[in-house]
Short mmCIF file of C-alpha atoms and ligand atoms in Angstrom, two decimals:
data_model
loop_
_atom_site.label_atom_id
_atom_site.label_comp_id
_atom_site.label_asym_id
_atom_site.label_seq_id
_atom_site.Cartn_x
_atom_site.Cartn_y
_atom_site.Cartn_z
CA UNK B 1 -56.44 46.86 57.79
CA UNK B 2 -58.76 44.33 58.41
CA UNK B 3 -62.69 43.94 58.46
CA UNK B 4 -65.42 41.21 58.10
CA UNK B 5 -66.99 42.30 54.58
CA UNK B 6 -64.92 43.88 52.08
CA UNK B 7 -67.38 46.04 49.83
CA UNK B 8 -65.65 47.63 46.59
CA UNK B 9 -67.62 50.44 45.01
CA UNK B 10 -69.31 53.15 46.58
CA UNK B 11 -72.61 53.31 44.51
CA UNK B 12 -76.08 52.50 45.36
CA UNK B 13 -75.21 48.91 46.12
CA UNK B 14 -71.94 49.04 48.02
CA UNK B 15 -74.08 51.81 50.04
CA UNK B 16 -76.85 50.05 51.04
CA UNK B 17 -75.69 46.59 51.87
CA UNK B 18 -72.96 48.64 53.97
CA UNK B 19 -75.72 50.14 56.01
CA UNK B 20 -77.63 47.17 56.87
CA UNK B 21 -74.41 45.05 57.48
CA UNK B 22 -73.29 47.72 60.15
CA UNK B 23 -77.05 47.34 61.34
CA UNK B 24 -76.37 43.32 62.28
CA UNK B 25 -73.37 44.22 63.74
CA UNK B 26 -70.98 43.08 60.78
CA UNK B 27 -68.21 44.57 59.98
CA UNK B 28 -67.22 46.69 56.63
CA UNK B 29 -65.13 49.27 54.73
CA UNK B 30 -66.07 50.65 51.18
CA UNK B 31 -63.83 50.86 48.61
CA UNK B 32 -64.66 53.43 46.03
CA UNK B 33 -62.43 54.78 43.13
CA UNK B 34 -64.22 57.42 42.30
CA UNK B 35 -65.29 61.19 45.11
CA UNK B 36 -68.53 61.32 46.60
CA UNK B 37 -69.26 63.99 44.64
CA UNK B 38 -68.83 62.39 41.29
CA UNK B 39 -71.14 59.34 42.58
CA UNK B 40 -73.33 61.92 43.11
CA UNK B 41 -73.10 63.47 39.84
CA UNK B 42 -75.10 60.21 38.04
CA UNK B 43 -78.53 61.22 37.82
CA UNK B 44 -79.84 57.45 36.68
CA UNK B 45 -82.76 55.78 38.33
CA UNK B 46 -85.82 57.02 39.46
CA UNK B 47 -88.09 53.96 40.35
CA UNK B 48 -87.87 51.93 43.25
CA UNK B 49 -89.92 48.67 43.71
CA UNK B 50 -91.35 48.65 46.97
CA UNK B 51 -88.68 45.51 47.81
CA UNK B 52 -86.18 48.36 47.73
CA UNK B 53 -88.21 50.52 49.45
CA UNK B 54 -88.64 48.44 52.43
CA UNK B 55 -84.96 47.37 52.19
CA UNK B 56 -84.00 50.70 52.75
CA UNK B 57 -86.29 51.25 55.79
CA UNK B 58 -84.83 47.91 56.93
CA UNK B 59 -81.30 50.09 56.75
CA UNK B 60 -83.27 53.06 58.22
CA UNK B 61 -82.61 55.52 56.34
CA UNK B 62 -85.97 56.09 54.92
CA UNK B 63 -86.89 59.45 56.66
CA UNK B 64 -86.29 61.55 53.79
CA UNK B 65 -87.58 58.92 50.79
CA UNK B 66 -90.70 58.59 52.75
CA UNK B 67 -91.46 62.23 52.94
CA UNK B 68 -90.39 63.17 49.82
CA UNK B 69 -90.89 59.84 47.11
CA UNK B 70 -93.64 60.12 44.93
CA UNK B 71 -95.77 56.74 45.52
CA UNK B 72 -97.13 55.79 42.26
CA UNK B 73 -100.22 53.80 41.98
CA UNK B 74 -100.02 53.33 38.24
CA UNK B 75 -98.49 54.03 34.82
CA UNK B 76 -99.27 54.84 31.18
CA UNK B 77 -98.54 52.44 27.75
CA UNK B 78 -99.11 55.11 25.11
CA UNK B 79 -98.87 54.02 21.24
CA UNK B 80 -99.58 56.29 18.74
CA UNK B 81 -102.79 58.29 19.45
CA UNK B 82 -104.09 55.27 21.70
CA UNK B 83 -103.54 55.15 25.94
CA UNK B 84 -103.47 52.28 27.92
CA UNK B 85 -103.71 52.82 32.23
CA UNK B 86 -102.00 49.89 33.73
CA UNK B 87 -103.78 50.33 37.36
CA UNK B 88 -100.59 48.51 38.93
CA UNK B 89 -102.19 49.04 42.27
CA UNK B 90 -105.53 47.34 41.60
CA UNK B 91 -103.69 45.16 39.42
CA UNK B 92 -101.38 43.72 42.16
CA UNK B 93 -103.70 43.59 45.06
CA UNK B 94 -102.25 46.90 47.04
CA UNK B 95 -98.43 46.99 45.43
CA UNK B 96 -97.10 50.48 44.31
CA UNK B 97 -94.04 51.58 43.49
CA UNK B 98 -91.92 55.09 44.49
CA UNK B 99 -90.53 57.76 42.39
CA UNK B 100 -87.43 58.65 44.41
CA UNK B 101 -83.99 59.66 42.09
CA UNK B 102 -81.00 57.63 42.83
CA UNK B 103 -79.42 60.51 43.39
CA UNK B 104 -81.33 61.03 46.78
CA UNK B 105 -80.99 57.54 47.84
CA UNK B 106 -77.26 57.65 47.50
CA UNK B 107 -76.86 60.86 49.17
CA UNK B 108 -79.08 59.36 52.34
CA UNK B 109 -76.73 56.48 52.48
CA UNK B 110 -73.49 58.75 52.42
CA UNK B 111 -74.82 60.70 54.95
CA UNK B 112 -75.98 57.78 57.61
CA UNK B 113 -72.49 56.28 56.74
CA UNK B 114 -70.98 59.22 57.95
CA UNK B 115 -73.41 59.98 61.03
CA UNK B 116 -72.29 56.50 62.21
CA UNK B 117 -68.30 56.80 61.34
CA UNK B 118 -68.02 54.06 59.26
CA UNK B 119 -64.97 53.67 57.11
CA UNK B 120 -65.07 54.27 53.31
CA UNK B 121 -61.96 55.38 51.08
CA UNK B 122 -62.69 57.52 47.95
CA UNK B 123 -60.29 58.14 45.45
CA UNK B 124 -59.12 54.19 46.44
CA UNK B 125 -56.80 53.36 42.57
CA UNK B 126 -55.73 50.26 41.49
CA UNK B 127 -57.97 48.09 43.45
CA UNK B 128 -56.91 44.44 43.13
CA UNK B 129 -58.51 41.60 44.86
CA UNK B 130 -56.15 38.53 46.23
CA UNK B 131 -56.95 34.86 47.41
CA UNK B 132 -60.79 35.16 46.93
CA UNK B 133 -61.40 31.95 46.26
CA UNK B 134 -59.45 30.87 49.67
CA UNK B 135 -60.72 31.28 53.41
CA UNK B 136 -58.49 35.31 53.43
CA UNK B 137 -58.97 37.39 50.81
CA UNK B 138 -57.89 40.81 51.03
CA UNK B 139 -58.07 43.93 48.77
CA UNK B 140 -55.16 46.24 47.55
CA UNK B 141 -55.64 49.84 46.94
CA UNK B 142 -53.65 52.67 46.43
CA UNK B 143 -54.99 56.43 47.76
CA UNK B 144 -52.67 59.80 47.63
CA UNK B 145 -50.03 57.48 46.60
CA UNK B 146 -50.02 55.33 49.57
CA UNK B 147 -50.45 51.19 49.00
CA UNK B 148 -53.04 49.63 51.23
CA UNK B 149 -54.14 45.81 51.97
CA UNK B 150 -57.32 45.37 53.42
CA UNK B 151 -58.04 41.94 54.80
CA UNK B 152 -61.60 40.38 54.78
CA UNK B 153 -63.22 37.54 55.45
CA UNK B 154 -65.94 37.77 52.29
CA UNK B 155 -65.72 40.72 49.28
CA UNK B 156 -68.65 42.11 47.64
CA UNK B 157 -67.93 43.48 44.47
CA UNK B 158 -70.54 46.15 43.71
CA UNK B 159 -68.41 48.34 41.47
CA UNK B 160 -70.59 48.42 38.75
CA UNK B 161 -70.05 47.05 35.01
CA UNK B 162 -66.55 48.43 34.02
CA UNK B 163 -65.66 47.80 37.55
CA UNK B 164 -62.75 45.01 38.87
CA UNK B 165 -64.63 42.12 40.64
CA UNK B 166 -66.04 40.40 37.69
CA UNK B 167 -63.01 40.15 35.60
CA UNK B 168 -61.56 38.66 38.69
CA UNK B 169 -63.12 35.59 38.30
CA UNK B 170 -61.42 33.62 35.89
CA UNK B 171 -62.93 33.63 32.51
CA UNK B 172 -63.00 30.20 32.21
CA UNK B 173 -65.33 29.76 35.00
CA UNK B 174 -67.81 32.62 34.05
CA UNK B 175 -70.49 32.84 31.12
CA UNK B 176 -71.57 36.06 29.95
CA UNK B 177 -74.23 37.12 28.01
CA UNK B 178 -74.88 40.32 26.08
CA UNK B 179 -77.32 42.11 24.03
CA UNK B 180 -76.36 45.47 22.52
CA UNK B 181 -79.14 47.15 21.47
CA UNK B 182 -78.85 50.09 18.28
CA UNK B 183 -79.96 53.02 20.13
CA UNK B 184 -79.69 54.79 23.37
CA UNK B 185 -82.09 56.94 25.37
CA UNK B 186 -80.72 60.57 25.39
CA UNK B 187 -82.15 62.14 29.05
CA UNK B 188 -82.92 65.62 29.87
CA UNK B 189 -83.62 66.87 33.58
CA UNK B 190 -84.99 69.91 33.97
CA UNK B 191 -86.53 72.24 36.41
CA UNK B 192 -90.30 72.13 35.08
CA UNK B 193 -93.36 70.54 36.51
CA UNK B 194 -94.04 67.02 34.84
CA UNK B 195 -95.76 66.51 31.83
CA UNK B 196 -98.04 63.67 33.70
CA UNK B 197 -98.61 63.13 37.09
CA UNK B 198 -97.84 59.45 36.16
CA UNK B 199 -95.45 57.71 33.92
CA UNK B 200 -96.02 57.36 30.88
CA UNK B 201 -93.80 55.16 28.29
CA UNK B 202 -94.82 55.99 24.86
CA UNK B 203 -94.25 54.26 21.43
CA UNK B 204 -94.70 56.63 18.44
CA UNK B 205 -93.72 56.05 14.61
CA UNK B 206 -90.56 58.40 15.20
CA UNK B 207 -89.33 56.08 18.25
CA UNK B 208 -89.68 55.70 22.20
CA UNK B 209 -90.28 58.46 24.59
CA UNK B 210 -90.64 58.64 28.34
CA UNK B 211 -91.95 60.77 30.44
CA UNK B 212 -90.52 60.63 34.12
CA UNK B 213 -89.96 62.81 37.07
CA UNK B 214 -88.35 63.63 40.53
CA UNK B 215 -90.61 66.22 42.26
CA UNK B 216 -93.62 68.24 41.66
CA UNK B 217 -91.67 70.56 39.83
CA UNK B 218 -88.50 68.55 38.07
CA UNK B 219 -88.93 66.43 35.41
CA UNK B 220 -86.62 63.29 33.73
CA UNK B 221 -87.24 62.70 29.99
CA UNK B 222 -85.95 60.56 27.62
CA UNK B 223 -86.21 59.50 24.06
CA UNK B 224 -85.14 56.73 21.69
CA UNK B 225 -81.85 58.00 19.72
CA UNK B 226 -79.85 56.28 17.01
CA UNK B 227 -76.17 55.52 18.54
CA UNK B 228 -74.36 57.52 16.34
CA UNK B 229 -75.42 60.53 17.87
CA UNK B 230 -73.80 63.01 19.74
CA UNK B 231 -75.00 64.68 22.94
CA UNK B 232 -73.73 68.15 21.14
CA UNK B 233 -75.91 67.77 18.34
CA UNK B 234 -79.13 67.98 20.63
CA UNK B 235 -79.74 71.23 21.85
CA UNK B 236 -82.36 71.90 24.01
CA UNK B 237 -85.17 72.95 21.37
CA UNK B 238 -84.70 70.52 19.24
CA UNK B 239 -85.22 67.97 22.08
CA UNK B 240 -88.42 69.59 23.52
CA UNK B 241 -89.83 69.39 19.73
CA UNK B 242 -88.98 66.05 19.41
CA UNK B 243 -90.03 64.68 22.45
CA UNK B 244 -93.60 66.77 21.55
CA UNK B 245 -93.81 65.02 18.46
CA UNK B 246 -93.33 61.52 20.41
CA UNK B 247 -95.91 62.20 23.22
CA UNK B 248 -99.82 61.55 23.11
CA UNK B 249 -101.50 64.45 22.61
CA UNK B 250 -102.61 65.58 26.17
CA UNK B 251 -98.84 65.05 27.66
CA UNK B 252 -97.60 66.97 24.27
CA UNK B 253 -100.14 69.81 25.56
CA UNK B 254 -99.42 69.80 28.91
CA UNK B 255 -95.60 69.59 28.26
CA UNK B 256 -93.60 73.05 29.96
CA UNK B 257 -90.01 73.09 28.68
CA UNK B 258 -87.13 74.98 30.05
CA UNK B 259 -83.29 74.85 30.22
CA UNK B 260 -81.69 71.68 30.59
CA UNK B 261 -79.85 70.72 33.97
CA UNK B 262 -78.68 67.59 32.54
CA UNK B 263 -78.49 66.05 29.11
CA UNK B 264 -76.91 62.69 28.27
CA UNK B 265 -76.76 59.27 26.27
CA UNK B 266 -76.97 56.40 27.54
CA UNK B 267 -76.52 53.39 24.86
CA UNK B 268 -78.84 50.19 25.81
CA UNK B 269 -77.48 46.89 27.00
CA UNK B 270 -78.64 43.22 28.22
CA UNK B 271 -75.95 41.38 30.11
CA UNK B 272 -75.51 39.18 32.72
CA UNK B 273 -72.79 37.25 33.97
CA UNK B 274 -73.05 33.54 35.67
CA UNK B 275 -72.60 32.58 38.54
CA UNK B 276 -72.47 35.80 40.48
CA UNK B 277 -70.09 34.61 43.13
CA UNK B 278 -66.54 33.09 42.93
CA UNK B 279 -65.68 31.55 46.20
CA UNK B 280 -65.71 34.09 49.05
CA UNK B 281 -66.15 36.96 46.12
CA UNK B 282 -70.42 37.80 45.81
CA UNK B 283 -70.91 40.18 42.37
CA UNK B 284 -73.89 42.40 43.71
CA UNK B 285 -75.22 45.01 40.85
CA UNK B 286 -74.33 46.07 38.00
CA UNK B 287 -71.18 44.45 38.28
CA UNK B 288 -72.84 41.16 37.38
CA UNK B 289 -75.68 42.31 35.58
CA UNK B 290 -77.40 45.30 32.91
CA UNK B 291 -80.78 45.61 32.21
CA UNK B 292 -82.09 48.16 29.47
CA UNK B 293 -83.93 50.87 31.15
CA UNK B 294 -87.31 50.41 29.85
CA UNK B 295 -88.47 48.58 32.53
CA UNK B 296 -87.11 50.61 35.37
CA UNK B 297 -85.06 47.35 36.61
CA UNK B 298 -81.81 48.04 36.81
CA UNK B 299 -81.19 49.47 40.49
CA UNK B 300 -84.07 47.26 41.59
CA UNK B 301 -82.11 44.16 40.51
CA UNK B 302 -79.25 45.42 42.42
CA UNK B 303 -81.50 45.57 45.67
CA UNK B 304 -82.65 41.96 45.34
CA UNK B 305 -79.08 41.32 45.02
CA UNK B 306 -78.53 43.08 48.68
CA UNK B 307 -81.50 41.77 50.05
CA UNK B 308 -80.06 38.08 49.32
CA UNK B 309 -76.14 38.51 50.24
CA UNK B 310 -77.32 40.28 53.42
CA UNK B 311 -79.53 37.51 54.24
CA UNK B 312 -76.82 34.81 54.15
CA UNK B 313 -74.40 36.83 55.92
CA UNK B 314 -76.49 37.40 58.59
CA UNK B 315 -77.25 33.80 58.96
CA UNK B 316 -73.10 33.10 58.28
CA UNK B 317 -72.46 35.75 61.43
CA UNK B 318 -75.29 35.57 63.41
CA UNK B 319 -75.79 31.88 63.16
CA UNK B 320 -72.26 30.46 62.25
CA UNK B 321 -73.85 29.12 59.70
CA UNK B 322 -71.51 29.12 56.63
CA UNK B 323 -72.89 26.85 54.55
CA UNK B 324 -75.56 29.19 52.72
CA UNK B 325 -73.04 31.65 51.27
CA UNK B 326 -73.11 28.48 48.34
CA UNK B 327 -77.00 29.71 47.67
CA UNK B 328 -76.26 33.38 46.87
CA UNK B 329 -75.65 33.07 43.04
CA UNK B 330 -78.68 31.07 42.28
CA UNK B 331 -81.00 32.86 44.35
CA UNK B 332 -80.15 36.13 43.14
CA UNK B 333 -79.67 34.87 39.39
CA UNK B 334 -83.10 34.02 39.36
CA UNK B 335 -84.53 37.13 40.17
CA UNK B 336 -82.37 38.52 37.47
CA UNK B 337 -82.83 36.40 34.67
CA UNK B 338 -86.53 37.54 35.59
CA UNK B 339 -85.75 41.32 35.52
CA UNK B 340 -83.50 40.54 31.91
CA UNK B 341 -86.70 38.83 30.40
CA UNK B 342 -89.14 41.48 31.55
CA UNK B 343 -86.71 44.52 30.52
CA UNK B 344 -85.91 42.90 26.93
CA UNK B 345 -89.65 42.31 26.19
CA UNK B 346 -90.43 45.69 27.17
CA UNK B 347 -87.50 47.44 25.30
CA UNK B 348 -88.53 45.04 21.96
CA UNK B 349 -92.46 46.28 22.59
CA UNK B 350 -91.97 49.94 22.70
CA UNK B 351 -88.87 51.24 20.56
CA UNK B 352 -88.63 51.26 16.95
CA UNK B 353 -86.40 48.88 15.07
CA UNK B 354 -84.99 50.54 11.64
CA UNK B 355 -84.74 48.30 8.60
CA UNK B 356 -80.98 46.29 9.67
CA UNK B 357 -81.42 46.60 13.01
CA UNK B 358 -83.97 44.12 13.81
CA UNK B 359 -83.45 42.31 17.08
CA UNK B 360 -83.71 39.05 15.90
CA UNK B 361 -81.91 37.65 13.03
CA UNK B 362 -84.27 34.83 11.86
CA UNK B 363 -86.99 37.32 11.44
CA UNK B 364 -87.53 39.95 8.91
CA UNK B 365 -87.78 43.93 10.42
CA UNK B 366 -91.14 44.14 8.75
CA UNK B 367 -92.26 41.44 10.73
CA UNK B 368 -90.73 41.56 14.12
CA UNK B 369 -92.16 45.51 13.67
CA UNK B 370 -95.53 43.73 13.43
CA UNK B 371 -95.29 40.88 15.90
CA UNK B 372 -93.76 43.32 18.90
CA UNK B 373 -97.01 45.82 17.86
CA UNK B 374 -99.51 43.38 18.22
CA UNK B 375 -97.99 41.58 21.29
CA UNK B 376 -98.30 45.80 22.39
CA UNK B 377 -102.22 45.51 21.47
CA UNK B 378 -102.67 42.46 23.26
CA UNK B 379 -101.35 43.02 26.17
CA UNK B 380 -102.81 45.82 26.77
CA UNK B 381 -106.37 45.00 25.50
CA UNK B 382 -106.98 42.72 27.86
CA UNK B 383 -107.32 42.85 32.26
CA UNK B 384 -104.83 39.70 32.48
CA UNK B 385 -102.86 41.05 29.92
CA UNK B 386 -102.35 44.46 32.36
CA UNK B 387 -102.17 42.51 34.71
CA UNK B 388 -99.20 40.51 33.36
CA UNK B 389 -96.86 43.74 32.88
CA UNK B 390 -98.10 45.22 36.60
CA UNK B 391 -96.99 42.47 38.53
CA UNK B 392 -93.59 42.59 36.82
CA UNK B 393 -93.21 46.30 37.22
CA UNK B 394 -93.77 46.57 40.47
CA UNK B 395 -91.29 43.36 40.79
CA UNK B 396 -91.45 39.66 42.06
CA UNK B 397 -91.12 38.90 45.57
CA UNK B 398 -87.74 38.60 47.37
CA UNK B 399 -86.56 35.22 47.42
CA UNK B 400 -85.51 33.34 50.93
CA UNK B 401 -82.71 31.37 52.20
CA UNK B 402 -83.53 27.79 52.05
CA UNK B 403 -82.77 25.89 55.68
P1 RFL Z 1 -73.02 51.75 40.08
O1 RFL Z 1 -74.05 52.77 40.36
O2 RFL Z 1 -72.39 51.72 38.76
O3 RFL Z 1 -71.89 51.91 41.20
C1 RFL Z 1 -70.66 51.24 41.12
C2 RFL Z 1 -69.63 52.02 41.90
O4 RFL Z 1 -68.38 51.32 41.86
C3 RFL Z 1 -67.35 52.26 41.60
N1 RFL Z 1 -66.22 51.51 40.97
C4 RFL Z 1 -65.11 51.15 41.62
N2 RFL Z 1 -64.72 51.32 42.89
C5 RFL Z 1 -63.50 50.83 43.25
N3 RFL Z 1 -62.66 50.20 42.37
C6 RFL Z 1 -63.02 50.01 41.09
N4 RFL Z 1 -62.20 49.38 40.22
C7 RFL Z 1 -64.28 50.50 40.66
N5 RFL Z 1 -64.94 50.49 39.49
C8 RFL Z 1 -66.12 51.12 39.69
C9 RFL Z 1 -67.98 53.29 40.69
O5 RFL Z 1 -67.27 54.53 40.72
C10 RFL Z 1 -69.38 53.39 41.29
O6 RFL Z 1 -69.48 54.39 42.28
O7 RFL Z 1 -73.58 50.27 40.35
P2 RFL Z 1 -74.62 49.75 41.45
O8 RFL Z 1 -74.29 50.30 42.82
O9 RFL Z 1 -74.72 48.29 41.26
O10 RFL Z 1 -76.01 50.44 41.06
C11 RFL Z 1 -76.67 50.10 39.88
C12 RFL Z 1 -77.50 51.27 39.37
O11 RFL Z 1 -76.67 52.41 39.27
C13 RFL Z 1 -78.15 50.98 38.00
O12 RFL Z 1 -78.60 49.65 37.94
C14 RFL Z 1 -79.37 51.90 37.71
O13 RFL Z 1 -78.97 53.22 37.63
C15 RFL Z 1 -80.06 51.49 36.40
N6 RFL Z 1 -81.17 52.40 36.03
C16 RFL Z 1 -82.42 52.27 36.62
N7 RFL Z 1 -82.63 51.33 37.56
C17 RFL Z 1 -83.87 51.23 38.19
O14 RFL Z 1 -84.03 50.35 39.05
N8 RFL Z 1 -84.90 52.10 37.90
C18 RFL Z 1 -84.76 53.08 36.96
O15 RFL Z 1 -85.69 53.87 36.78
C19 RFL Z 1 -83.49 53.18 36.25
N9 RFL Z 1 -83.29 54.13 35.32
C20 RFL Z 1 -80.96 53.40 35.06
C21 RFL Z 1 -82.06 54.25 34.71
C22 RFL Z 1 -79.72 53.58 34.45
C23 RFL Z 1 -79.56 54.55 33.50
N10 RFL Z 1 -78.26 54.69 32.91
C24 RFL Z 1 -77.63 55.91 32.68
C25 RFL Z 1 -77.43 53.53 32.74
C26 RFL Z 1 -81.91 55.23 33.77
C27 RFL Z 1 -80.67 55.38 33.11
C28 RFL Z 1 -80.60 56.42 32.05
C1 PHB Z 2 -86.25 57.70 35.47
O1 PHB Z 2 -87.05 58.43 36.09
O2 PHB Z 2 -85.06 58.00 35.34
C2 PHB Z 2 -86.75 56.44 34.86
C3 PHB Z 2 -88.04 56.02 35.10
C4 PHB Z 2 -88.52 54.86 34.53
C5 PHB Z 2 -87.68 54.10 33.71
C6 PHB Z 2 -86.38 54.51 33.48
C7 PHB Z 2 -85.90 55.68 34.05
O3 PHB Z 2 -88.16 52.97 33.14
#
């Protein structure tokens, strides 16, 4: 088999840049390990910048986000009994940012990929990538116990973090650098009208709690839990008391609870691995990068990411212009080094840090407790302050291509 772009992993990423490389005219086949159904079965992200928003109408398959996204003109900062609006659309000059699930988006790209017959292979096992730093890589696979090589002239390798590109480059070229936090955000989805109309991310003494949602009548919450717990040990009452107890007191009041469709734990991680690309191999996603969620980055990262490699191979097929693949890992590193900073801060300013699990050694948990509240206060007391955490919510312009 042969193509022009290689594209291992079937998730948002691998979707999307797919779609608009088949728009230029560019070859590619998707690699994914896993069914379509079980890459539809992660119910993750729910916010998309409006760079990712306009990336997929670039890919035009916007129909159904557009009808159906929630735009979002603004967000709450609650801390204890006291509410902050951060009127990101004032704030910004105009900028707003969608409330679409992941979910959706991924489904929309499955479905134009298969309107318009291009190739993907599910259930593809044992994916090893050759000769990636030489002018013809190529990809082996097995599916239904048949061994496949698929030829390339470039791979993108947006299979996620536990996925195979990154380890392919060799450690010895590759830095990569992590933050575990201690805690995870245990989610609930269920089929009950939101709490707010917007989001609101709320600090309380007992830990971090977010209200979210996908429609008018489905809501995503989350709170702050210690790692050692168990997605067992929370039924569904105790969750909707807990996440009462963590809400300001209108959401608590307004909040409707109901069976669960989905419960899970996610554990909270900062990583990012440089450079991004290995010869003719481009790490696009979470494959090269993790943000914590606090800051609704992750996914959006991952579109800056496509926005960049489709750019230069564009220009390499369009143009025969070569020379820019060299530009992808700086250009997209510096977007996400932007995204890590912003999503760290964030995660530091509104979760609770128990005595031994401060986030920085050289301080005491007493006092990071106390510098990370009043960086909270200030912030938010002031219109620059807001103004400071809109502009990186709703996410910093997409870099271009130098000459
Ligand atoms: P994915 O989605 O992990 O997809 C990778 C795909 O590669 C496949 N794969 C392989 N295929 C072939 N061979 C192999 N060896 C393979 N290994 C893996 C996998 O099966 C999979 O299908 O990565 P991608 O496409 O880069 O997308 C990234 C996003 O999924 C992720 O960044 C976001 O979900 C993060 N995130 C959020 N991002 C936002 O922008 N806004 C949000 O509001 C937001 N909320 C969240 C989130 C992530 C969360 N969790 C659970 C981590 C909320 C949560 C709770
Ligand atoms: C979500 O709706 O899943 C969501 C929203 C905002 C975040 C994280 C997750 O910061």
């Amino acid at each position: 088999m042969k193509t022009q772009v290689a594209i291992i992993g079937g998730g948002p990423s691998g979707l999307l840049l797919g779609q608009l490389l088949s728009k230029q005219g560019i070859s590619n086949i998707i690699l994914e390990r896993m069914t379509g159904e079980y890459v539809l079965g992660r119910i993750r992200a729910g916010i998309l910048e409006q760079g990712f928003a306009d990336l997929v109408r670039e890919a035009g398959v916007s129909e159904r986000m557009d009808a159906e996204g929630i735009v979002h003109e603004g967000f709450e900062l609650a801390f204890n009994e006291q509410s902050t609006y951060i009127d990101v659309k004032n704030l910004t000059g105009g900028d707003t940012v969608l409330c679409y699930g992941q979910v959706e988006i991924t489904a929309d790209l499955m479905e134009a990929r298969d309107a318009a017959e291009l190739e993907t292979y599910y259930e593809a096992k044992d994916v090893e990538l050759h000769d990636v730093n030489t002018e013809s890589p190529s990809a082996t696979f097995t599916q239904n116990g048949e061994t496949y090589r698929l030829e390339c002239d470039y791979i993108a390798g947006c299979d996620g973090f536990h996925g195979v590109s990154r380890p392919t480059i060799p450690a010895e070229l590759r830095t990569e650098h992590e933050k575990v936090y201690p805690f995870g955000w245990l989610g609930v989805l269920s089929e009950t009208p939101p709490a707010s109309k917007e989001l609101i991310y709320s600090k309380s003494d007992r830990g971090f709690a977010l209200v979210s949602m996908r429609s008018e009548t489905r809501s995503r919450y989350y709170i702050q839990v210690p790692l050692t717990d168990n997605v067992e040990d929370w039924s569904d009452d105790a969750f909707w008391d807990e996440l009462r107890k963590r809400l300001p007191p209108k959401a608590a009041d307004n909040l409707v609870t109901g069976p669960s469709i989905e419960k899970s734990i996610a554990p909270l991680r900062s990583f990012v691995c440089e450079p991004m690309q290995y010869g003719r191999l481009f790490l696009v996603g979470d494959a090269a990068h993790i943000v914590p969620p606090t800051g609704a980055k992750g996914l959006n990262l991952a579109a800056s990411d496509v926005a960049t490699l489709y750019k230069i191979m564009t220009r390499v097929y369009k143009e025969g212009d070569a020379s820019c693949v060299s530009q992808y890992s700086d250009i997209a590193l510096r977007r996400v080094w932007n995204g890590e900073r912003f999503s760290w801060w964030m995660t530091n300013m509104m979760h609770k840090f128990d005595a031994s699990e401060t986030s920085d050694s050289e301080l005491g948990n007493v006092t990071f407790s106390r510098f990370m509240a009043s960086e909270l206060s200030y912030y938010t007391g002031s219109e620059s302050g807001k103004k400071v955490i809109a502009e990186q919510y709703v996410g910093l312009p997409y870099e271009d291509l130098k000459p």
